[in-house]
Coordinates of C-alpha atoms and ligand atoms in Angstrom, one line a residue:
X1 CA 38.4 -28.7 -34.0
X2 CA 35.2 -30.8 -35.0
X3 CA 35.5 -34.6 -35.2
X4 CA 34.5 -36.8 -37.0
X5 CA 30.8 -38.0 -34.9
X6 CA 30.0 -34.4 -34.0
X7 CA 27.0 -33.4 -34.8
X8 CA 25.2 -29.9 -35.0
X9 CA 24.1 -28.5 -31.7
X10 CA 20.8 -29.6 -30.6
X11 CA 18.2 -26.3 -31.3
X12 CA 17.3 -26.3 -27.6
X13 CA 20.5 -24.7 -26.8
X14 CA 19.4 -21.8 -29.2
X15 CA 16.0 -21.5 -26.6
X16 CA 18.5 -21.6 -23.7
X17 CA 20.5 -18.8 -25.3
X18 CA 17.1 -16.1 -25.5
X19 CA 16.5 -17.5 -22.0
X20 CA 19.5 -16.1 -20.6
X21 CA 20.4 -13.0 -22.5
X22 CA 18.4 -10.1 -20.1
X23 CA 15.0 -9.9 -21.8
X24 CA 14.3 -6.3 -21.9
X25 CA 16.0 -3.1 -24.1
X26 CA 18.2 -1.9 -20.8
X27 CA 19.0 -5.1 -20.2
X28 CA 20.2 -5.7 -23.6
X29 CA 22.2 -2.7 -24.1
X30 CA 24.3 -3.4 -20.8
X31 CA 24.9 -7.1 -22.2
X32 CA 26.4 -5.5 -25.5
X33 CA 28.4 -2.4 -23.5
X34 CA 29.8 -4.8 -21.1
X35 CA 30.9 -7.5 -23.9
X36 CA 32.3 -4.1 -25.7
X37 CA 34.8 -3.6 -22.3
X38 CA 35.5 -6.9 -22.3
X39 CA 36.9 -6.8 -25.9
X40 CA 38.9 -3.7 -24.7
X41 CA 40.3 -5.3 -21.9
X42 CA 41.0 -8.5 -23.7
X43 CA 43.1 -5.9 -26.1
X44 CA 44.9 -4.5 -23.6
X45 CA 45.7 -7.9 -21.8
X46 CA 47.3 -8.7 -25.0
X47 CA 49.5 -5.6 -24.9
X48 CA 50.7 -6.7 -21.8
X49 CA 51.5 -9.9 -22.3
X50 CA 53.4 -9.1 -25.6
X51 CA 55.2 -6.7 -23.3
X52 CA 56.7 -8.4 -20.6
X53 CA 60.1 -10.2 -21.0
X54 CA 59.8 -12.3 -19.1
X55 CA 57.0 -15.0 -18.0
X56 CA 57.4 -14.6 -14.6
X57 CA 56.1 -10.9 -15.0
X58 CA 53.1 -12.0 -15.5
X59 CA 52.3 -15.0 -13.8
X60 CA 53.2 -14.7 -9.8
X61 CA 56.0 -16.9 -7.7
X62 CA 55.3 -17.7 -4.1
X63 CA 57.9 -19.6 -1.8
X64 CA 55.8 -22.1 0.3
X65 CA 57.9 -21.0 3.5
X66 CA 55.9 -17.5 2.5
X67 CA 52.6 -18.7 1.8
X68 CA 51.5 -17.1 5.5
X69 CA 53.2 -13.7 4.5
X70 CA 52.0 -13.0 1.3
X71 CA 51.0 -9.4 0.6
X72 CA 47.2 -8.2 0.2
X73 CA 48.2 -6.8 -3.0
X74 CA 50.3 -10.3 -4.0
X75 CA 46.9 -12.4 -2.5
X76 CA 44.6 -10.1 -5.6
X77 CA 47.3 -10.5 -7.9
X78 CA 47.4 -14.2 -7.7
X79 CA 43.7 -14.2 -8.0
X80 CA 43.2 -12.3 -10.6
X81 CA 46.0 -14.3 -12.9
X82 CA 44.4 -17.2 -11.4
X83 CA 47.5 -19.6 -11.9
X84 CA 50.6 -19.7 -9.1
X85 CA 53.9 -21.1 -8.6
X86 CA 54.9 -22.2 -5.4
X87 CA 58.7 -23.1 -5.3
X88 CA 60.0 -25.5 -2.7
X89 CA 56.5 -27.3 -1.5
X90 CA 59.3 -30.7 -1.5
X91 CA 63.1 -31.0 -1.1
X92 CA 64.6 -31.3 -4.5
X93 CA 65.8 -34.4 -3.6
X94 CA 62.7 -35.9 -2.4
X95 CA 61.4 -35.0 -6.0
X96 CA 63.5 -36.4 -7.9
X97 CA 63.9 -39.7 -6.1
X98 CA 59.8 -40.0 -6.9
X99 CA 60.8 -39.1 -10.7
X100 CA 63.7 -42.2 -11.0
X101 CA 61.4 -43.9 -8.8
X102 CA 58.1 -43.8 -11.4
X103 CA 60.7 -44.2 -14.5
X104 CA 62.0 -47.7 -12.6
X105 CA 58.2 -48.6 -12.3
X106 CA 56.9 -47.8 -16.0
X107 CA 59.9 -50.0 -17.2
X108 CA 59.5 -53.0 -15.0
X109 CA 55.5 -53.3 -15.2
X110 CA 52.8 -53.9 -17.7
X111 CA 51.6 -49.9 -17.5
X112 CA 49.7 -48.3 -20.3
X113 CA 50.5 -45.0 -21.0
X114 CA 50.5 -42.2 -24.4
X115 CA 51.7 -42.3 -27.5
X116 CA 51.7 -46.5 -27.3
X117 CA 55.0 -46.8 -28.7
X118 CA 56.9 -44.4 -26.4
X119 CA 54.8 -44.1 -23.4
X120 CA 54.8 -40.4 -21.7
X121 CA 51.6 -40.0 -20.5
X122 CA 50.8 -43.0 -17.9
X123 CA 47.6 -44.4 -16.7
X124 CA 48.6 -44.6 -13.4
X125 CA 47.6 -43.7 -10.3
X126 CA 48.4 -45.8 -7.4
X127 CA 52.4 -45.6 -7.5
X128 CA 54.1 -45.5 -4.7
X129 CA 55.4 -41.9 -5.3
X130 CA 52.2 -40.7 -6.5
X131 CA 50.3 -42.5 -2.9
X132 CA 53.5 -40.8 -1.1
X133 CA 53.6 -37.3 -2.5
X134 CA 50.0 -37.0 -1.7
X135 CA 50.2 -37.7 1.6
X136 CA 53.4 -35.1 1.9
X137 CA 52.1 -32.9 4.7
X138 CA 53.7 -29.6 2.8
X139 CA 51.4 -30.7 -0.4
X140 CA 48.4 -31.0 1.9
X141 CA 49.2 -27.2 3.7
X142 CA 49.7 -25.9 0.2
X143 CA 46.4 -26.7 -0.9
X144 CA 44.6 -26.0 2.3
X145 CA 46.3 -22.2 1.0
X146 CA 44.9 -22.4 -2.1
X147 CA 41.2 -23.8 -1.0
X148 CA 41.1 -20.4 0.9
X149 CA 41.8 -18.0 -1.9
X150 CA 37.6 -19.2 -2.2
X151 CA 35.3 -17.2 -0.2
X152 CA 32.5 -19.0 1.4
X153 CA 30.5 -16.4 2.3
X154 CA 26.7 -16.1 0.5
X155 CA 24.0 -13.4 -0.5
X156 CA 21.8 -15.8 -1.5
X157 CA 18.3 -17.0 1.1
X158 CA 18.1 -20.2 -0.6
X159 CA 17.7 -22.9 2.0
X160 CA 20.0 -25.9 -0.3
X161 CA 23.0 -23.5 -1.3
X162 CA 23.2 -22.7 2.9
X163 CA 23.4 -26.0 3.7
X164 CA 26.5 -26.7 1.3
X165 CA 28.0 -23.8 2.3
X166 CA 27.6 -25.1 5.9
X167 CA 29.2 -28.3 4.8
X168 CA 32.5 -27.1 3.0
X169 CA 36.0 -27.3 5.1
X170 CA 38.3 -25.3 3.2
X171 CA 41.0 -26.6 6.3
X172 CA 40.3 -30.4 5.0
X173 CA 42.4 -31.1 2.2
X174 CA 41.4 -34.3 0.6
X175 CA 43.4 -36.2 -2.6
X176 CA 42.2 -37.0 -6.1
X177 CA 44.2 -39.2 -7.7
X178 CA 45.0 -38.1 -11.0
X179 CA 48.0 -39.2 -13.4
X180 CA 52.0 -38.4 -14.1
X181 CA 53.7 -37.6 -17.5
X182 CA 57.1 -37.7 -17.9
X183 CA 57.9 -36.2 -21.5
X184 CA 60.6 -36.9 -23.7
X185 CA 62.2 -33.9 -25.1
X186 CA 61.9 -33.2 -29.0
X187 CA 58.5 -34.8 -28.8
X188 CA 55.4 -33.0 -30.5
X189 CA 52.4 -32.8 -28.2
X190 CA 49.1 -31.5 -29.0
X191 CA 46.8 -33.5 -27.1
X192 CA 46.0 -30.8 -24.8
X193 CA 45.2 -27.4 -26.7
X194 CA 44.3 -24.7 -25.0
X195 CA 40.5 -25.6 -22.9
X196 CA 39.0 -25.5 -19.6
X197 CA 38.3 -28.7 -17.3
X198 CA 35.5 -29.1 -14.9
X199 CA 32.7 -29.0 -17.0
X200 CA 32.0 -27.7 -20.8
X201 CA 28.2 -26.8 -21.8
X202 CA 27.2 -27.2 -18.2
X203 CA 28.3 -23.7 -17.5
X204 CA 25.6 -22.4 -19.6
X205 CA 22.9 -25.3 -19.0
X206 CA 23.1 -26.2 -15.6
X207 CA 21.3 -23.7 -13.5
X208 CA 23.7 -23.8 -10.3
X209 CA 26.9 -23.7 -12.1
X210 CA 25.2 -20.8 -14.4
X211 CA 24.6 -19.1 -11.1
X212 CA 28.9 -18.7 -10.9
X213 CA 28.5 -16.5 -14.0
X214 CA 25.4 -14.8 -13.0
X215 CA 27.2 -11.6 -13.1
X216 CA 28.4 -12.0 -16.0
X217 CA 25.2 -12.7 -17.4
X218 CA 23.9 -9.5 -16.0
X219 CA 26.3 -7.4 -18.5
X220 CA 28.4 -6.8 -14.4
X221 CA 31.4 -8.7 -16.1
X222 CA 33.2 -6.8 -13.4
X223 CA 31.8 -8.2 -10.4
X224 CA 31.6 -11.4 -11.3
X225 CA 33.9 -13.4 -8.5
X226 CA 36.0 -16.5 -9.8
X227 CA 36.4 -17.4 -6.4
X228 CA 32.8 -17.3 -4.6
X229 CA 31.7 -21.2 -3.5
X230 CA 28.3 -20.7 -4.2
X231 CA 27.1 -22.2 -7.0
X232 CA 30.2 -23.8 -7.9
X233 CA 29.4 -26.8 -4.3
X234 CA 25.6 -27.7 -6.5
X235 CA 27.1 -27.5 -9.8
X236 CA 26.4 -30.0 -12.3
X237 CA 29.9 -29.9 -14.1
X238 CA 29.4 -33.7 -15.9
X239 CA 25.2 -33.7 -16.9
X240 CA 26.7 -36.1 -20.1
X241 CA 28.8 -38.8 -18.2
X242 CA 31.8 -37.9 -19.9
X243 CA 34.5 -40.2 -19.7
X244 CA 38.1 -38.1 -18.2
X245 CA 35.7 -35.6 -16.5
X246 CA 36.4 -35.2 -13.3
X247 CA 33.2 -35.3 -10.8
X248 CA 34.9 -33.7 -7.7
X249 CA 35.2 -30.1 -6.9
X250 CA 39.0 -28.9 -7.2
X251 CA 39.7 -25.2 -6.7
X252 CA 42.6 -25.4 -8.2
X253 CA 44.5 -27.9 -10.8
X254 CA 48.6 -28.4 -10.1
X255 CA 51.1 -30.5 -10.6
X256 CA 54.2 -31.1 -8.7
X257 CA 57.5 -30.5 -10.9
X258 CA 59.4 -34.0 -11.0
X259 CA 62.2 -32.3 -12.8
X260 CA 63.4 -29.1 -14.0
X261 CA 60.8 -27.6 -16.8
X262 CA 59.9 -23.9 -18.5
X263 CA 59.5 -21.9 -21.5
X264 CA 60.2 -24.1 -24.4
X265 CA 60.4 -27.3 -22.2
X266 CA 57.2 -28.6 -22.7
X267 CA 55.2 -26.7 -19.9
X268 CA 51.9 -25.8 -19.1
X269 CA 50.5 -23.0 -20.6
X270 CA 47.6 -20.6 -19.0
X271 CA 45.7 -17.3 -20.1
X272 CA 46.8 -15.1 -17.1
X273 CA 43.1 -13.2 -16.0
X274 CA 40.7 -15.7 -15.0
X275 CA 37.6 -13.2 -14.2
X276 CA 38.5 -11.8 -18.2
X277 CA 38.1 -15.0 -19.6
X278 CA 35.6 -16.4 -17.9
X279 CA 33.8 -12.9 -19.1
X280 CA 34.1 -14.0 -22.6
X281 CA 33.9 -17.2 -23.0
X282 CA 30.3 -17.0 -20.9
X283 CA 29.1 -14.6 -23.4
X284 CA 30.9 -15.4 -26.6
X285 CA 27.7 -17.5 -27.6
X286 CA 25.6 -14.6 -27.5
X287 CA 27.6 -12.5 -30.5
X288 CA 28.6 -13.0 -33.8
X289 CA 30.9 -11.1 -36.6
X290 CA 28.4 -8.9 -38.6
X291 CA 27.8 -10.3 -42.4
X292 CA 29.5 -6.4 -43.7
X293 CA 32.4 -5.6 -41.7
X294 CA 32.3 -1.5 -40.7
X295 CA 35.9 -1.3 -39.7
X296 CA 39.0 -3.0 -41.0
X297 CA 39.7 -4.9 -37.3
X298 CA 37.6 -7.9 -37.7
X299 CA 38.6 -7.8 -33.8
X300 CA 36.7 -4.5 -33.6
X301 CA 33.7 -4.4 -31.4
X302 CA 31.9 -2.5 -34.3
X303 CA 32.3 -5.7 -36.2
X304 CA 30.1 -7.9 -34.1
X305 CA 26.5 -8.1 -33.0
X306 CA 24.2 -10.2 -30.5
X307 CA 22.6 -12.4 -32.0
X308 CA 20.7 -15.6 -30.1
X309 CA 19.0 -16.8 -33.4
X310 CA 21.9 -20.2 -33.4
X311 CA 22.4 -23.1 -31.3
X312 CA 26.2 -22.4 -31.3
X313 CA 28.1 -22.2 -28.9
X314 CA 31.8 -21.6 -29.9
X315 CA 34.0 -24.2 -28.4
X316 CA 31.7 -26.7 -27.3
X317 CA 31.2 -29.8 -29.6
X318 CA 28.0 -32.2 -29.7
X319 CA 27.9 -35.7 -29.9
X320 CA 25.3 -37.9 -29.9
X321 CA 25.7 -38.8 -26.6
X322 CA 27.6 -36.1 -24.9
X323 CA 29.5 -32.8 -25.4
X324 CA 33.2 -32.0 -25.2
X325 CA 34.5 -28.4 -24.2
X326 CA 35.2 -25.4 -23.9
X327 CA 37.9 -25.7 -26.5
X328 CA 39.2 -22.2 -27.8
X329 CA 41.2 -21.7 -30.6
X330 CA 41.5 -18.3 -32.5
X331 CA 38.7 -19.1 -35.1
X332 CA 36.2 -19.3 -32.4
X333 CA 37.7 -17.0 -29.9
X334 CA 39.6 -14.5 -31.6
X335 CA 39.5 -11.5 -28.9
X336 CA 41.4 -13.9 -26.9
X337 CA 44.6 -13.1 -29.1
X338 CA 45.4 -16.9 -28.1
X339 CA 48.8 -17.3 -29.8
X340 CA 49.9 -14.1 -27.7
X341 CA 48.2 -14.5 -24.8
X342 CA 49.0 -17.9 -23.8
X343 CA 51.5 -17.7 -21.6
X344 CA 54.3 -20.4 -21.0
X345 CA 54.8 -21.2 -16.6
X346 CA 57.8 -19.7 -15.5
X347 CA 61.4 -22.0 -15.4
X348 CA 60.5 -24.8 -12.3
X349 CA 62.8 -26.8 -10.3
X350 CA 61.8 -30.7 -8.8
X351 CA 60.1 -29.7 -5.6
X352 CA 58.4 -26.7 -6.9
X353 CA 54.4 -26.7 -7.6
X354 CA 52.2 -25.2 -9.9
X355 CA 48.5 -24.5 -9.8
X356 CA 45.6 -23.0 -12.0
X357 CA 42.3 -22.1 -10.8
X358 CA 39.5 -24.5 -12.2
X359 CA 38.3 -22.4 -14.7
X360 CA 41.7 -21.1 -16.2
X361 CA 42.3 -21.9 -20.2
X362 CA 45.0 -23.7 -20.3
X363 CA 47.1 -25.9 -23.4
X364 CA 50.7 -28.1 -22.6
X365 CA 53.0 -26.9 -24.8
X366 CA 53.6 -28.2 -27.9
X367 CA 57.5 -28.3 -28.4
X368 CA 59.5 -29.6 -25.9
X369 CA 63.3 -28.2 -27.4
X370 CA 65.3 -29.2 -24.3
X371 CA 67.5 -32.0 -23.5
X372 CA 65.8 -33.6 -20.4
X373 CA 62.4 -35.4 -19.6
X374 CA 59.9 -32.9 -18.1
X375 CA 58.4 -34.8 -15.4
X376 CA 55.0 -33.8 -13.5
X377 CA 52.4 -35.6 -10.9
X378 CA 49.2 -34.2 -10.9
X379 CA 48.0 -33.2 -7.5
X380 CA 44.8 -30.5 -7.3
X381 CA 43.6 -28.9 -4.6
X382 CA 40.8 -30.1 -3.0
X383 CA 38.6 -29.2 -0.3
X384 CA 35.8 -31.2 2.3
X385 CA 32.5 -30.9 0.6
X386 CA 29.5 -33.3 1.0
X387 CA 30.1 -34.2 -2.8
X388 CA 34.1 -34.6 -2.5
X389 CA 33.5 -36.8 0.3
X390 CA 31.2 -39.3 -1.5
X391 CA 33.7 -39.2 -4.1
X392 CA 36.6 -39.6 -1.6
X393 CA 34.8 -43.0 -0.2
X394 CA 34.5 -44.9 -3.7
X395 CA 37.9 -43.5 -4.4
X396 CA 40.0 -45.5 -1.7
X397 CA 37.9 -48.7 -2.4
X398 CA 39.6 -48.1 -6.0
X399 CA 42.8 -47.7 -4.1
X400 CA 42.0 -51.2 -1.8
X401 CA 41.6 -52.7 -5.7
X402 CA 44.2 -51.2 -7.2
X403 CA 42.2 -50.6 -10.1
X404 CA 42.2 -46.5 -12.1
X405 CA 39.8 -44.3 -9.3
X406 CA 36.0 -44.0 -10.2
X407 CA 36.4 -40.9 -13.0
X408 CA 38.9 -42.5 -14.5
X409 CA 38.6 -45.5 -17.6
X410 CA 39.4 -48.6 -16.9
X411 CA 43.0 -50.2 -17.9
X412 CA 43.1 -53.8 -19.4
X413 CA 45.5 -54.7 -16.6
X414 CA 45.2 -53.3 -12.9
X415 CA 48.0 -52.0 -11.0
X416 CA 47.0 -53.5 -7.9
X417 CA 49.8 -55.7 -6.5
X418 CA 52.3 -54.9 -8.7
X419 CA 56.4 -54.4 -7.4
X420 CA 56.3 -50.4 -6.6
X421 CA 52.6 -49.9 -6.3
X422 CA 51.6 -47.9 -3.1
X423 CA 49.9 -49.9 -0.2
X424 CA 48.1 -48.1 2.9
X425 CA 51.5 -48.6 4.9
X426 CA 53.1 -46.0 2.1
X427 CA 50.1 -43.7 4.0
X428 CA 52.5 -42.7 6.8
X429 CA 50.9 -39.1 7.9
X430 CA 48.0 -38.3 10.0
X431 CA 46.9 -35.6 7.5
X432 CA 47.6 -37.8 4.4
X433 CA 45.0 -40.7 6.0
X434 CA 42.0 -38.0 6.5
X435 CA 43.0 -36.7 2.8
X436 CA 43.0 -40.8 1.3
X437 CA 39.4 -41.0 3.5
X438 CA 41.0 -43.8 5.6
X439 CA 40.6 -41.7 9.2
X440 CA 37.8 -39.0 9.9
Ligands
LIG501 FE1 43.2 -29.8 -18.6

């Protein structure tokens, strides 16, 4: 998974290792038990997976007329997968007018798009479907849902994290405007293996977004909360600049199906427990397989040891100037039993939505065996915060220009002003102006 241009981790990552493994015997012992459950868990996450028959046993289906009559038990379920589908957010009809709709657009203009010589993956993000669909007041309510699977409530006394927490409005859904794909069957795609978005080394280095894992860090793998705000409002998640990284706070990635897709079609992909990998992956760095196996299993927890003596940490990749990552793949994360594990979205139909929570692994399949193009806008889930907001302003003057939003590259030719490219009038909902930032 290393490039060409990586370079070795710098040693200060080996200082900020010792600094966060607990410093004294007890300490210790609990970091190694609780990595020990983890691996057992991981094991019998595995089973389960390799188990069910179907996807949809393991990741959960919601009907948005539900969303209000979901289940306690449902609402835990969902959390703990960490990755929904929520069928019927937009008429079928409505969903596939916006697919012919884009596929008119990329033939008739200029666009630049993935792979160059049979464009799939567009750099767009000012179409008129795309400016409509997130402005659909159903799209809006759905993430206003999903913001609220976060708790905002705080044990900590510190003045800053307060005064974030004072500032989020999980009720205020606000857009980010992100990309479309619409994938030709019997292509190969492996541009997305499986990774998580939102931030790579930061997780580790950056003191408020370490504080999300804190539990974790503690060897309390089981208390650590996914879904707490605090920590996650101050995060650093882009320290490096990185180009593609998105600088808002999203609580959950989605896209909207433009077609039909599933299994085999070219779909997303998502490890189903979001507290158990966020368990590893935090404190995968801190173990390593012993030199003289004990057992047979290299998965076996008797095989590995702690060890902080390295700069590594597995998945993350150093540049000179920057650092891509978390990537897993089995060599670097084996306990994750990825090529089991990974489980394809249940079968979706134009309308329906699907989101993961911001720290799920997830990969795009990479086989699409069907006969249709599998067709998806990218629409997350984002609330109000002081940082969202900032990002919401410089967003719409991107919009105004018709030029790719702030996170985003730049394209040699802007879409502004082409024939099918949304305009502020395409903004026809009250809810959909607050979320674009042109109404407060
Ligand atoms: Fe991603």
């Amino acid at each position: 998974m290393s490039l060409p241009g990586d370079i070795p981790m710098p040693e200060r990552f080996a200082d900020l290792k010792r600094a966060l493994l607990p410093a004294d015997d007890e300490g210790k012992k609990k970091f190694v038990q609780a990595w020990e459950d983890v691996l057992a868990a991981l094991k019998a996450k595995a089973k389960e997976v390799e188990n069910a028959k179907e996807t949809s046993e393991i990741i959960p289906i919601v009907e948005f007329a539900d969303l209000n009559k979901i289940s306690k038990d449902e609402m835990e379920r969902i959390k703990r997968v960490g990755t929904v589908i929520i069928r019927n957010v937009v008429g079928d009809a409505q969903a596939t007018a916006w697919k012919e709709e884009l596929k008119a657009h990329v033939k008739s203009n200029p666009v630049e798009g993935i792979p160059e010589n049979d464009k799939q993956f567009f750099m767009l993000y000012w179409t008129r479907p795309q400016v409509q669909a997130r402005a659909d007041p159903n799209i809006l309510a759905t993430t206003v849902w999903l913001n609220h699977l976060y708790n905002t409530s705080s044990s900590s006394g510190d003045s800053d994290v307060q005064s974030v927490l004072k500032d989020v409005k999980l009720n205020t859904p606000l857009t980010y405007a992100d990309r479309f794909r619409i994938r030709h069957p019997g292509n190969k795609w492996d541009q997305h293996p499986p990774h998580i978005d939102g931030g790579g080394i930061e997780r580790w280095e950056d003191a408020n977004f370490r504080s999300c894992f804190a539990d974790i860090l503690e060897g309390n793998w089981r208390k650590h909360d996914p879904y707490a705000l605090e920590g996650r409002l101050n995060a650093k998640i882009s320290l490096y600049k990185r180009a593609n990284q998105a600088s808002v706070f999203r609580t959950f990635q989605g896209w909207l199906a433009l077609s039909e897709t599933g299994p085999g079609l070219g779909t997303l992909k998502v490890f189903p427990d979001v507290q158990l990998s966020n368990a590893y992956l935090i404190m995968r760095p801190f173990f390593r397989p012993k030199e003289k196996q004990v057992t047979e299993d290299p998965l076996d927890a008797e095989n590995w040891e702690l060890d902080t003596s390295t700069p590594e940490f597995p998945g993350i990749f150093a540049s000179p100037s920057s650092f891509r990552g978390p990537r897993l793949i089995p060599p670097s994360h084996p306990h994750m039993q990825l090529p089991i594990t990974m489980t394809s979205c249940p079968h979706v139909n134009p309308g329906d939505m699907v989101f993961w929570h911001c720290d799920v692994v997830h990969s795009v399949e990479v086989d699409h065996v069907g006969v249709d193009d599998s067709a998806v806008m990218y629409i997350p889930a984002v609330p109000s915060t002081k940082q969202n907001e900032e990002y919401l302003i410089r967003q719409l003057e991107s919009f105004k220009q018709g030029i790719p939003p702030p996170d985003f590259p730049r394209t040699v030719v802007p879409e502004g002003g082409w024939d099918g490219t949304g305009v502020e009038k395409d903004v026809t909902t009250e809810i959909g102006k607050r979320a674009m930032g042109f109404a407060y």
